[in-house]
């Protein structure tokens, strides 16, 4: 059995949005380095709580469900934020759950019918399988929330789409034992805007880094023991060389190596 990780759908958007506010204020990085890597440390604390009750716990992280507005609203419908949020929870411990529609940035309103509208497979009027209940008089025209949502049929053909981003990070997750069955240990980098941790199991070790800044590309020295081959880069401008890593704004990186 796995445990649904209910607070991530609030925590992750708050981290990303709050950092954007700090970026706009051009605030300097906090000199108190004890505050660095807060998200990773929060995850580790919750995993430790799970382990005290069940050493063989399995986490089940998610961003939203059928009772909540889809996460794209909290992320201001910003594609870069939506992709970063996906990486931040999928590349943590456990078995990630995706509420249908999040992988194409579907929208929701406040009431339940708008949170459960049909998947947008094709452009409006071209999908013969779309049910009609969402436009019935009983509910009002709740499909209006997704009039601008790019359908699956179009996102599949766009290599930079949110859908294809989800596919890429899921492929990385399922290809690396450290990511799908490893345990997390916070390993900070020398930056207030980088969230980073090691995922490790008997077979493999991985180093995961997220730059939550909306504007700052960051270059730091790799922590000891983390200089490994790169297996995932959300942004092609990522660089790993001479013991340093450059992580562009709002992007994620995974380094990994079999033992």
Coordinates of N, CA and C in Angstrom, one line a residue:
X1 N 0.8 -1.2 0.0 CA 0.0 0.0 0.0 C 0.9 1.2 0.0
X2 N 0.4 2.3 -0.6 CA 1.1 3.6 -0.6 C 0.3 4.7 0.1
X3 N 1.0 5.7 0.4 CA 0.4 6.8 1.1 C 0.3 8.1 0.2
X4 N -1.0 8.6 0.0 CA -1.1 9.8 -0.8 C -0.4 10.9 0.0
X5 N 0.4 11.7 -0.7 CA 1.1 12.8 -0.2 C 0.4 14.1 -0.4
X6 N -0.6 14.4 0.4 CA -1.6 15.5 0.1 C -1.1 16.9 0.1
X7 N 0.0 17.2 0.7 CA 0.4 18.7 0.8 C 1.2 19.2 -0.4
X8 N 1.7 18.3 -1.2 CA 2.6 18.7 -2.3 C 2.0 19.6 -3.3
X9 N 0.7 19.4 -3.5 CA 0.0 20.2 -4.5 C -0.1 21.7 -4.1
X10 N 0.0 21.9 -2.8 CA 0.1 23.3 -2.3 C 1.5 23.8 -2.2
X11 N 2.3 22.9 -1.6 CA 3.7 23.3 -1.3 C 4.5 23.6 -2.5
X12 N 4.5 22.8 -3.6 CA 5.3 23.0 -4.7 C 4.9 24.3 -5.5
X13 N 3.6 24.5 -5.8 CA 3.3 25.8 -6.4 C 3.7 27.0 -5.5
X14 N 3.6 26.9 -4.2 CA 3.9 28.0 -3.4 C 5.4 28.3 -3.5
X15 N 6.2 27.3 -3.5 CA 7.7 27.5 -3.6 C 8.0 28.2 -4.9
X16 N 7.4 27.7 -6.0 CA 7.7 28.3 -7.3 C 7.2 29.8 -7.4
X17 N 6.0 30.0 -7.0 CA 5.4 31.3 -7.1 C 6.1 32.3 -6.1
X18 N 6.4 31.9 -4.9 CA 7.1 32.8 -4.0 C 8.5 33.2 -4.5
X19 N 9.2 32.2 -5.1 CA 10.5 32.6 -5.6 C 10.4 33.5 -6.8
X20 N 9.3 33.4 -7.6 CA 9.1 34.4 -8.7 C 8.9 35.8 -8.1
X21 N 8.2 35.9 -7.0 CA 8.0 37.2 -6.3 C 9.4 37.7 -5.8
X22 N 10.2 36.9 -5.2 CA 11.5 37.3 -4.8 C 12.4 37.7 -6.0
X23 N 12.3 37.0 -7.1 CA 13.1 37.4 -8.3 C 12.7 38.8 -8.8
X24 N 11.4 39.1 -8.8 CA 11.0 40.4 -9.2 C 11.4 41.5 -8.3
X25 N 11.6 41.2 -7.0 CA 12.1 42.2 -6.1 C 13.6 42.3 -6.2
X26 N 14.2 41.4 -7.0 CA 15.7 41.3 -7.1 C 16.4 41.2 -5.7
X27 N 15.8 40.3 -4.9 CA 16.3 40.1 -3.6 C 17.6 39.3 -3.6
X28 N 18.6 39.7 -2.9 CA 19.8 38.8 -2.9 C 19.6 37.5 -2.2
X29 N 20.4 36.5 -2.5 CA 20.2 35.2 -1.9 C 20.4 35.3 -0.4
X30 N 19.7 34.6 0.4 CA 19.7 34.6 1.8 C 21.1 34.2 2.3
X31 N 21.8 35.0 3.1 CA 23.1 34.6 3.6 C 23.1 33.5 4.6
X32 N 21.9 33.3 5.2 CA 21.8 32.2 6.2 C 21.6 30.9 5.4
X33 N 22.7 30.2 5.2 CA 22.6 29.0 4.4 C 21.8 27.9 5.1
X34 N 21.5 28.0 6.4 CA 20.7 27.0 7.0 C 19.3 26.9 6.5
X35 N 18.9 28.0 5.7 CA 17.6 28.0 5.1 C 17.6 27.4 3.7
X36 N 18.7 27.1 3.2 CA 18.8 26.5 1.8 C 18.2 25.1 1.8
X37 N 17.7 24.7 0.6 CA 17.2 23.4 0.4 C 16.0 23.0 1.2
X38 N 15.1 24.0 1.4 CA 14.0 23.8 2.3 C 13.0 22.7 1.9
X39 N 12.8 22.6 0.5 CA 11.8 21.6 0.0 C 12.4 20.2 0.2
X40 N 13.6 20.0 -0.1 CA 14.2 18.7 0.1 C 14.2 18.3 1.6
X41 N 14.5 19.2 2.5 CA 14.5 18.9 3.9 C 13.1 18.6 4.4
X42 N 12.1 19.3 3.8 CA 10.7 19.0 4.2 C 10.3 17.6 3.8
X43 N 10.7 17.3 2.5 CA 10.4 15.9 2.1 C 11.1 14.9 3.0
X44 N 12.3 15.1 3.3 CA 13.0 14.1 4.1 C 12.4 14.0 5.5
X45 N 11.9 15.1 6.1 CA 11.2 15.0 7.3 C 10.0 14.2 7.3
X46 N 9.2 14.3 6.2 CA 8.0 13.6 6.1 C 8.2 12.1 5.8
X47 N 9.3 11.8 5.0 CA 9.6 10.4 4.8 C 10.1 9.8 6.1
X48 N 10.8 10.5 6.9 CA 11.2 10.0 8.2 C 10.0 9.6 9.1
X49 N 9.0 10.5 9.0 CA 7.8 10.2 9.8 C 7.1 8.9 9.3
X50 N 7.1 8.8 8.0 CA 6.5 7.5 7.4 C 7.3 6.3 7.9
X51 N 8.6 6.4 7.9 CA 9.5 5.3 8.2 C 9.3 4.9 9.7
X52 N 9.0 5.8 10.5 CA 8.8 5.5 11.9 C 7.6 4.6 12.1
X53 N 6.6 4.7 11.2 CA 5.4 3.9 11.3 C 5.5 2.7 10.4
X54 N 6.2 2.8 9.3 CA 6.4 1.6 8.4 C 7.7 1.8 7.6
X55 N 8.7 1.0 8.0 CA 10.0 1.1 7.3 C 9.9 0.9 5.8
X56 N 8.9 0.1 5.4 CA 8.8 -0.2 4.0 C 7.7 0.7 3.3
X57 N 7.5 1.9 3.8 CA 6.5 2.8 3.3 C 6.8 3.0 1.8
X58 N 5.7 3.3 1.1 CA 5.7 3.7 -0.4 C 5.0 5.1 -0.5
X59 N 5.6 6.1 -0.9 CA 4.9 7.4 -1.0 C 4.2 7.4 -2.3
X60 N 3.1 8.2 -2.4 CA 2.3 8.4 -3.6 C 2.1 9.9 -3.8
X61 N 3.1 10.6 -4.3 CA 2.9 12.1 -4.5 C 2.0 12.5 -5.6
X62 N 1.3 13.6 -5.5 CA 0.5 14.1 -6.5 C 0.3 15.6 -6.4
X63 N -0.2 16.2 -7.4 CA -0.4 17.7 -7.4 C -1.9 18.1 -7.2
X64 N -2.8 17.3 -7.7 CA -4.2 17.5 -7.4 C -5.0 16.2 -7.7
X65 N -6.3 16.3 -7.3 CA -7.1 15.1 -7.6 C -8.5 15.6 -8.0
X66 N -9.5 14.7 -8.0 CA -10.8 15.0 -8.5 C -11.6 16.0 -7.6
X67 N -11.1 16.2 -6.4 CA -11.8 17.1 -5.4 C -11.1 18.5 -5.4
X68 N -10.1 18.7 -6.2 CA -9.3 19.9 -6.1 C -9.2 20.5 -7.5
X69 N -9.1 21.8 -7.6 CA -8.7 22.4 -8.9 C -7.4 21.9 -9.4
X70 N -7.3 21.6 -10.7 CA -6.1 21.1 -11.3 C -4.9 22.1 -11.0
X71 N -3.7 21.6 -10.9 CA -2.6 22.4 -10.5 C -2.2 23.6 -11.4
X72 N -2.6 23.5 -12.7 CA -2.3 24.6 -13.6 C -2.7 26.0 -13.1
X73 N -3.8 26.0 -12.4 CA -4.3 27.3 -11.9 C -3.4 27.9 -10.9
X74 N -3.0 27.0 -9.9 CA -2.0 27.5 -8.9 C -0.7 27.9 -9.5
X75 N -0.4 27.3 -10.6 CA 0.9 27.6 -11.3 C 0.7 28.7 -12.4
X76 N -0.4 29.5 -12.3 CA -0.7 30.6 -13.1 C -0.7 30.3 -14.6
X77 N -1.0 29.0 -14.9 CA -1.1 28.5 -16.3 C 0.2 28.8 -17.1
X78 N 1.3 28.8 -16.4 CA 2.6 29.1 -17.0 C 3.3 27.8 -17.3
X79 N 3.5 27.5 -18.6 CA 4.1 26.2 -19.0 C 5.4 25.9 -18.3
X80 N 6.3 26.8 -18.1 CA 7.6 26.6 -17.5 C 7.3 26.1 -16.0
X81 N 6.4 26.8 -15.3 CA 6.1 26.4 -14.0 C 5.5 25.1 -13.9
X82 N 4.6 24.8 -14.8 CA 3.9 23.5 -14.8 C 4.9 22.3 -15.0
X83 N 5.9 22.5 -15.9 CA 6.9 21.5 -16.2 C 7.8 21.3 -15.0
X84 N 8.2 22.4 -14.3 CA 9.0 22.4 -13.1 C 8.3 21.6 -12.0
X85 N 7.1 22.0 -11.8 CA 6.3 21.3 -10.7 C 6.2 19.8 -11.0
X86 N 6.0 19.4 -12.2 CA 6.0 18.0 -12.6 C 7.3 17.3 -12.2
X87 N 8.4 17.9 -12.5 CA 9.7 17.3 -12.2 C 9.9 17.2 -10.7
X88 N 9.4 18.3 -10.0 CA 9.7 18.3 -8.5 C 9.0 17.2 -7.8
X89 N 7.8 16.8 -8.2 CA 7.2 15.7 -7.5 C 7.4 14.3 -8.1
X90 N 7.6 14.2 -9.4 CA 7.8 12.9 -10.0 C 9.2 12.4 -9.7
X91 N 10.2 13.3 -9.5 CA 11.6 12.9 -9.3 C 11.9 12.8 -7.8
X92 N 10.8 12.8 -6.9 CA 11.0 12.5 -5.5 C 10.7 11.0 -5.3
X93 N 10.5 10.6 -4.1 CA 10.3 9.2 -3.8 C 8.9 8.7 -4.2
X94 N 8.8 7.4 -4.4 CA 7.5 6.8 -4.5 C 7.0 6.7 -5.9
X95 N 5.6 6.4 -6.0 CA 4.9 6.2 -7.2 C 4.0 7.5 -7.5
X96 N 4.4 8.3 -8.4 CA 3.6 9.6 -8.6 C 2.3 9.3 -9.3
X97 N 1.3 10.0 -8.9 CA 0.0 9.9 -9.5 C -0.3 11.2 -10.3
X98 N -0.9 11.1 -11.4 CA -1.2 12.2 -12.3 C -2.7 12.2 -12.5
X99 N -3.4 13.2 -12.0 CA -4.8 13.4 -12.2 C -5.0 13.7 -13.7
X100 N -5.8 13.0 -14.3 CA -5.9 13.1 -15.8 C -6.2 14.6 -16.2
X101 N -5.5 15.0 -17.2 CA -5.6 16.4 -17.6 C -4.5 17.3 -17.2
X102 N -3.8 16.9 -16.1 CA -2.7 17.7 -15.6 C -1.5 17.7 -16.6
X103 N -1.4 16.5 -17.3 CA -0.3 16.4 -18.2 C -0.5 17.2 -19.5
X104 N -1.7 17.8 -19.7 CA -1.8 18.8 -20.8 C -2.3 20.1 -20.3
X105 N -2.2 20.4 -19.0 CA -2.5 21.7 -18.4 C -3.9 22.0 -18.5
X106 N -4.8 21.0 -18.3 CA -6.3 21.4 -18.2 C -6.6 22.3 -17.1
X107 N -7.7 23.0 -17.2 CA -8.1 24.0 -16.2 C -9.3 23.5 -15.5
X108 N -9.6 24.1 -14.3 CA -10.7 23.8 -13.5 C -11.3 25.0 -12.9
X109 N -12.6 24.9 -12.5 CA -13.2 26.0 -11.7 C -13.2 25.6 -10.2
X110 N -14.1 26.2 -9.5 CA -14.1 25.9 -8.0 C -15.1 24.8 -7.7
X111 N -16.1 24.6 -8.6 CA -17.1 23.5 -8.2 C -16.7 22.2 -8.8
X112 N -17.2 21.1 -8.3 CA -16.8 19.8 -8.7 C -16.9 19.4 -10.1
X113 N -18.1 19.8 -10.8 CA -18.1 19.4 -12.2 C -17.0 20.0 -13.1
X114 N -16.5 21.2 -12.8 CA -15.4 21.7 -13.6 C -14.1 21.0 -13.3
X115 N -14.0 20.3 -12.2 CA -12.8 19.6 -11.9 C -12.7 18.2 -12.6
X116 N -13.9 17.9 -13.1 CA -14.0 16.5 -13.7 C -14.4 16.5 -15.1
X117 N -14.2 17.6 -15.8 CA -14.6 17.7 -17.2 C -13.8 16.6 -18.0
X118 N -14.3 16.2 -19.2 CA -13.6 15.2 -20.0 C -12.2 15.6 -20.5
X119 N -11.4 14.6 -20.7 CA -10.1 14.8 -21.2 C -10.2 15.5 -22.6
X120 N -9.3 16.5 -22.9 CA -9.3 17.2 -24.1 C -8.4 16.5 -25.1
X121 N -9.0 15.5 -25.8 CA -8.2 14.7 -26.7 C -8.0 15.4 -28.1
X122 N -9.0 16.1 -28.6 CA -8.9 16.7 -29.9 C -9.5 18.1 -29.8
X123 N -9.3 18.9 -30.8 CA -9.9 20.3 -30.8 C -11.4 20.2 -30.6
X124 N -12.0 21.3 -30.1 CA -13.4 21.3 -29.8 C -14.2 21.0 -31.1
X125 N -15.2 20.1 -30.9 CA -16.1 19.8 -32.1 C -15.6 18.7 -32.9
X126 N -14.3 18.2 -32.7 CA -13.7 17.2 -33.5 C -13.5 15.9 -32.9
X127 N -13.9 15.8 -31.6 CA -13.8 14.5 -30.8 C -15.1 13.9 -30.6
X128 N -15.4 12.8 -31.4 CA -16.7 12.2 -31.3 C -17.0 11.5 -30.0
X129 N -15.9 11.2 -29.2 CA -16.1 10.5 -28.0 C -16.3 11.4 -26.8
X130 N -16.2 12.7 -27.0 CA -16.5 13.7 -25.9 C -17.9 13.6 -25.4
X131 N -18.2 13.3 -24.1 CA -19.6 13.3 -23.6 C -20.2 14.7 -23.6
X132 N -21.5 14.6 -23.5 CA -22.3 15.9 -23.6 C -22.7 16.4 -22.3
X133 N -22.5 15.7 -21.2 CA -23.0 16.1 -19.9 C -22.4 17.4 -19.5
X134 N -21.2 17.7 -19.9 CA -20.5 18.9 -19.4 C -21.1 20.2 -20.0
X135 N -21.9 20.1 -21.0 CA -22.6 21.2 -21.6 C -24.1 21.2 -21.4
X136 N -24.5 20.3 -20.5 CA -26.0 20.2 -20.3 C -26.5 21.3 -19.4
X137 N -27.8 21.5 -19.4 CA -28.3 22.5 -18.5 C -28.2 22.3 -17.1
X138 N -28.0 21.0 -16.7 CA -27.9 20.6 -15.3 C -26.6 21.2 -14.7
X139 N -25.6 21.3 -15.5 CA -24.3 21.8 -15.0 C -23.8 23.1 -15.5
X140 N -24.5 23.6 -16.6 CA -24.0 24.8 -17.2 C -22.8 24.4 -18.2
X141 N -22.3 25.3 -18.8 CA -21.2 25.0 -19.8 C -19.9 25.0 -19.1
X142 N -19.6 23.9 -18.4 CA -18.4 23.8 -17.6 C -17.2 23.6 -18.5
X143 N -17.4 23.1 -19.7 CA -16.3 22.9 -20.6 C -15.6 24.2 -21.0
X144 N -16.2 25.4 -20.7 CA -15.7 26.7 -21.0 C -14.3 26.8 -20.4
X145 N -14.0 26.1 -19.3 CA -12.7 26.3 -18.7 C -11.5 25.8 -19.6
X146 N -11.8 24.9 -20.5 CA -10.8 24.3 -21.3 C -10.9 24.7 -22.8
X147 N -11.5 25.8 -23.1 CA -11.6 26.2 -24.5 C -10.2 26.5 -25.1
X148 N -9.3 27.0 -24.2 CA -8.0 27.3 -24.7 C -6.9 26.2 -24.4
X149 N -7.4 25.1 -23.8 CA -6.4 24.0 -23.6 C -6.0 23.4 -24.9
X150 N -4.7 23.2 -25.0 CA -4.2 22.6 -26.2 C -4.4 21.1 -26.1
X151 N -5.2 20.5 -27.1 CA -5.5 19.1 -26.9 C -4.4 18.1 -27.1
X152 N -4.6 16.9 -26.7 CA -3.6 15.8 -26.8 C -3.1 15.7 -28.2
X153 N -4.0 15.7 -29.2 CA -3.6 15.4 -30.6 C -2.6 16.5 -31.1
X154 N -2.7 17.7 -30.5 CA -1.7 18.7 -31.0 C -0.5 18.7 -30.1
X155 N -0.6 18.4 -28.8 CA 0.6 18.4 -28.0 C 1.5 17.2 -28.3
X156 N 0.9 16.1 -28.8 CA 1.8 15.0 -29.2 C 2.8 15.3 -30.3
X157 N 2.4 16.3 -31.1 CA 3.3 16.7 -32.2 C 4.2 17.8 -31.9
X158 N 4.2 18.3 -30.7 CA 5.0 19.4 -30.3 C 6.1 18.9 -29.3
X159 N 7.3 18.8 -29.7 CA 8.4 18.3 -28.8 C 8.5 19.0 -27.5
X160 N 8.1 20.3 -27.4 CA 8.2 21.1 -26.2 C 7.0 21.2 -25.4
X161 N 6.0 20.5 -25.8 CA 4.7 20.5 -25.1 C 4.8 20.0 -23.7
X162 N 3.8 20.4 -22.9 CA 3.7 19.9 -21.5 C 3.5 18.4 -21.5
X163 N 2.7 17.9 -22.4 CA 2.5 16.4 -22.5 C 3.8 15.7 -22.7
X164 N 4.6 16.1 -23.7 CA 5.8 15.5 -24.0 C 6.9 15.6 -22.9
X165 N 6.8 16.8 -22.1 CA 7.6 16.9 -21.0 C 7.3 15.8 -19.9
X166 N 6.0 15.7 -19.7 CA 5.6 14.6 -18.7 C 6.1 13.2 -19.2
X167 N 6.0 13.0 -20.5 CA 6.5 11.7 -21.0 C 8.0 11.5 -20.8
X168 N 8.8 12.5 -21.0 CA 10.2 12.4 -20.8 C 10.6 12.2 -19.4
X169 N 10.0 12.9 -18.5 CA 10.4 12.7 -17.1 C 9.9 11.4 -16.5
X170 N 8.8 10.9 -17.0 CA 8.3 9.6 -16.6 C 9.2 8.5 -17.1
X171 N 9.7 8.6 -18.3 CA 10.7 7.6 -18.9 C 11.9 7.6 -18.0
X172 N 12.4 8.8 -17.6 CA 13.6 8.8 -16.8 C 13.3 8.1 -15.4
X173 N 12.2 8.5 -14.8 CA 11.8 7.9 -13.5 C 11.8 6.4 -13.6
X174 N 11.2 5.8 -14.6 CA 11.0 4.4 -14.7 C 12.2 3.6 -15.2
X175 N 13.2 4.4 -15.7 CA 14.4 3.7 -16.3 C 15.5 3.6 -15.2
X176 N 15.4 4.3 -14.1 CA 16.5 4.4 -13.1 C 16.0 3.9 -11.7
X177 N 16.6 2.8 -11.3 CA 16.2 2.2 -10.0 C 16.3 3.2 -8.8
X178 N 17.3 4.0 -8.9 CA 17.4 5.0 -7.8 C 16.2 5.9 -7.7
X179 N 15.6 6.2 -8.8 CA 14.5 7.1 -8.9 C 13.2 6.5 -8.5
X180 N 13.0 5.2 -8.9 CA 11.7 4.6 -8.7 C 11.6 3.8 -7.4
X181 N 12.8 3.4 -6.8 CA 12.7 2.7 -5.5 C 13.7 3.2 -4.5
X182 N 14.5 4.2 -4.9 CA 15.5 4.8 -4.0 C 14.9 5.6 -2.8
X183 N 15.7 5.9 -1.8 CA 15.3 6.8 -0.7 C 16.0 8.1 -0.9
X184 N 15.4 9.1 -0.4 CA 15.9 10.5 -0.6 C 16.7 11.0 0.6
X185 N 17.8 11.7 0.3 CA 18.7 12.4 1.3 C 18.9 13.8 0.8
X186 N 18.6 14.8 1.5 CA 18.9 16.2 1.1 C 20.4 16.4 0.9
X187 N 20.8 17.0 -0.2 CA 22.2 17.3 -0.4 C 22.2 18.7 -1.0
X188 N 22.5 19.7 -0.2 CA 22.3 21.1 -0.7 C 23.5 21.5 -1.6
X189 N 23.1 22.4 -2.5 CA 24.1 23.1 -3.3 C 24.3 24.5 -2.7
X190 N 25.3 25.2 -3.2 CA 25.6 26.5 -2.6 C 24.7 27.6 -3.3
X191 N 23.4 27.5 -3.2 CA 22.5 28.5 -3.8 C 21.1 28.4 -3.1
X192 N 20.5 29.6 -2.9 CA 19.2 29.6 -2.2 C 18.1 29.2 -3.2
X193 N 18.4 29.1 -4.5 CA 17.3 28.8 -5.4 C 17.4 27.4 -6.0
X194 N 18.3 26.6 -5.5 CA 18.4 25.2 -5.9 C 17.9 24.3 -4.9
X195 N 17.0 23.4 -5.3 CA 16.5 22.3 -4.4 C 17.2 21.0 -4.9
X196 N 17.8 20.3 -4.0 CA 18.6 19.2 -4.5 C 18.7 18.0 -3.5
X197 N 18.7 16.8 -4.0 CA 18.8 15.7 -3.2 C 19.4 14.5 -3.9
X198 N 19.9 13.5 -3.1 CA 20.4 12.2 -3.7 C 19.2 11.2 -3.5
X199 N 19.0 10.4 -4.5 CA 18.1 9.3 -4.5 C 19.1 8.0 -4.6
X200 N 18.9 7.1 -3.7 CA 19.8 6.0 -3.7 C 19.2 4.7 -3.3
X201 N 19.6 3.6 -4.1 CA 19.1 2.2 -3.7 C 20.4 1.3 -3.8
X202 N 20.2 0.0 -3.7 CA 21.4 -0.9 -3.7 C 22.1 -0.8 -5.1
X203 N 21.3 -0.6 -6.2 CA 21.9 -0.7 -7.5 C 22.5 0.6 -8.0
X204 N 21.9 1.8 -7.6 CA 22.2 3.0 -8.3 C 22.1 4.2 -7.3
X205 N 22.8 5.3 -7.7 CA 22.8 6.5 -7.0 C 22.4 7.6 -8.0
X206 N 21.6 8.5 -7.6 CA 21.2 9.7 -8.5 C 21.2 11.0 -7.8
X207 N 21.6 12.0 -8.4 CA 21.6 13.4 -7.9 C 20.6 14.2 -8.6
X208 N 19.6 14.8 -7.9 CA 18.5 15.5 -8.6 C 18.6 17.0 -8.2
X209 N 18.5 17.9 -9.1 CA 18.6 19.3 -8.9 C 17.4 20.0 -9.6
X210 N 16.8 21.0 -8.9 CA 15.8 21.8 -9.5 C 16.1 23.3 -9.2
X211 N 16.1 24.1 -10.2 CA 16.3 25.5 -10.1 C 14.9 26.2 -10.1
X212 N 14.5 26.7 -8.9 CA 13.1 27.2 -8.8 C 13.0 28.7 -9.1
X213 N 14.2 29.3 -9.4 CA 14.1 30.7 -9.8 C 13.5 30.9 -11.2
X214 N 12.8 32.0 -11.4 CA 12.1 32.2 -12.7 C 13.1 32.9 -13.6
X215 N 14.2 33.4 -13.1 CA 15.1 34.2 -14.0 C 16.6 33.9 -13.9
X216 N 17.0 33.3 -12.8 CA 18.4 33.1 -12.5 C 19.0 31.7 -13.0
X217 N 19.9 31.8 -13.9 CA 20.7 30.6 -14.2 C 21.7 30.5 -13.1
X218 N 22.0 29.3 -12.6 CA 22.9 29.1 -11.5 C 24.0 28.1 -11.8
X219 N 25.2 28.5 -11.5 CA 26.4 27.6 -11.6 C 27.0 27.3 -10.2
X220 N 27.1 26.1 -9.8 CA 27.6 25.7 -8.5 C 28.6 24.5 -8.7
X221 N 29.4 24.3 -7.7 CA 30.2 23.1 -7.6 C 29.3 21.9 -7.2
X222 N 29.6 20.8 -7.9 CA 28.8 19.6 -7.5 C 29.2 19.2 -6.1
X223 N 28.2 18.8 -5.3 CA 28.6 18.2 -3.9 C 29.4 17.0 -4.1
X224 N 30.2 16.7 -3.0 CA 31.1 15.5 -3.0 C 30.3 14.2 -3.3
X225 N 30.8 13.4 -4.2 CA 30.1 12.2 -4.6 C 29.0 12.3 -5.6
X226 N 28.8 13.5 -6.1 CA 27.6 13.7 -7.0 C 28.1 14.0 -8.5
X227 N 29.3 13.9 -8.8 CA 29.8 14.1 -10.1 C 29.6 12.8 -11.0
X228 N 28.4 12.7 -11.6 CA 28.1 11.5 -12.3 C 27.5 11.9 -13.7
X229 N 27.3 11.0 -14.6 CA 26.8 11.3 -15.9 C 25.4 11.9 -15.8
X230 N 25.1 12.8 -16.7 CA 23.8 13.4 -16.8 C 22.8 12.4 -17.5
X231 N 21.7 12.1 -16.9 CA 20.7 11.3 -17.6 C 19.4 12.0 -17.9
X232 N 19.2 13.2 -17.4 CA 18.0 14.0 -17.7 C 18.3 15.5 -17.6
X233 N 17.9 16.2 -18.5 CA 18.0 17.7 -18.5 C 16.7 18.3 -19.1
X234 N 16.0 19.0 -18.2 CA 14.8 19.6 -18.7 C 15.0 20.8 -19.7
X235 N 16.2 21.3 -19.7 CA 16.6 22.4 -20.5 C 17.9 22.0 -21.2
X236 N 18.0 22.2 -22.5 CA 19.3 21.8 -23.2 C 20.5 22.7 -22.9
X237 N 20.2 23.8 -22.2 CA 21.4 24.6 -21.8 C 22.1 24.2 -20.5
X238 N 21.6 23.1 -19.9 CA 22.3 22.5 -18.7 C 23.7 22.1 -19.1
X239 N 24.6 22.4 -18.2 CA 26.0 22.0 -18.4 C 26.6 21.3 -17.2
X240 N 27.3 20.3 -17.4 CA 28.0 19.6 -16.3 C 29.5 19.4 -16.8
X241 N 30.4 20.1 -16.2 CA 31.8 20.0 -16.6 C 32.7 20.6 -15.5
X242 N 33.9 20.0 -15.4 CA 34.9 20.4 -14.4 C 34.4 20.4 -13.0
X243 N 33.5 19.5 -12.7 CA 33.0 19.4 -11.3 C 32.0 20.5 -11.0
X244 N 31.5 21.2 -12.0 CA 30.5 22.2 -11.8 C 29.2 21.8 -12.6
X245 N 28.1 22.4 -12.1 CA 26.8 22.2 -12.9 C 26.2 23.5 -13.0
X246 N 25.7 23.8 -14.2 CA 24.9 25.0 -14.6 C 23.5 24.6 -14.8
X247 N 22.5 25.1 -14.0 CA 21.1 24.8 -14.1 C 20.4 26.1 -14.5
X248 N 19.8 26.1 -15.7 CA 19.0 27.3 -16.1 C 17.8 27.5 -15.2
X249 N 17.2 28.7 -15.3 CA 16.1 29.0 -14.5 C 14.9 28.1 -14.8
X250 N 14.2 27.7 -13.8 CA 13.0 26.9 -13.9 C 13.2 25.6 -14.6
X251 N 14.3 24.9 -14.3 CA 14.5 23.6 -14.9 C 15.2 22.6 -13.9
X252 N 15.2 21.4 -14.4 CA 15.7 20.3 -13.5 C 16.7 19.4 -14.2
X253 N 17.5 18.8 -13.4 CA 18.6 17.9 -13.9 C 18.7 16.7 -13.1
X254 N 19.1 15.6 -13.7 CA 19.3 14.3 -12.9 C 20.7 13.8 -13.4
X255 N 21.6 13.5 -12.5 CA 22.8 12.8 -12.7 C 22.7 11.4 -12.1
X256 N 23.2 10.4 -12.7 CA 23.0 9.1 -12.1 C 24.1 8.1 -12.5
X257 N 24.4 7.1 -11.7 CA 25.4 6.1 -12.0 C 25.1 4.8 -11.3
X258 N 25.3 3.7 -12.0 CA 25.1 2.4 -11.3 C 26.3 2.2 -10.4
X259 N 26.1 1.4 -9.4 CA 27.2 1.2 -8.4 C 28.1 0.0 -8.8

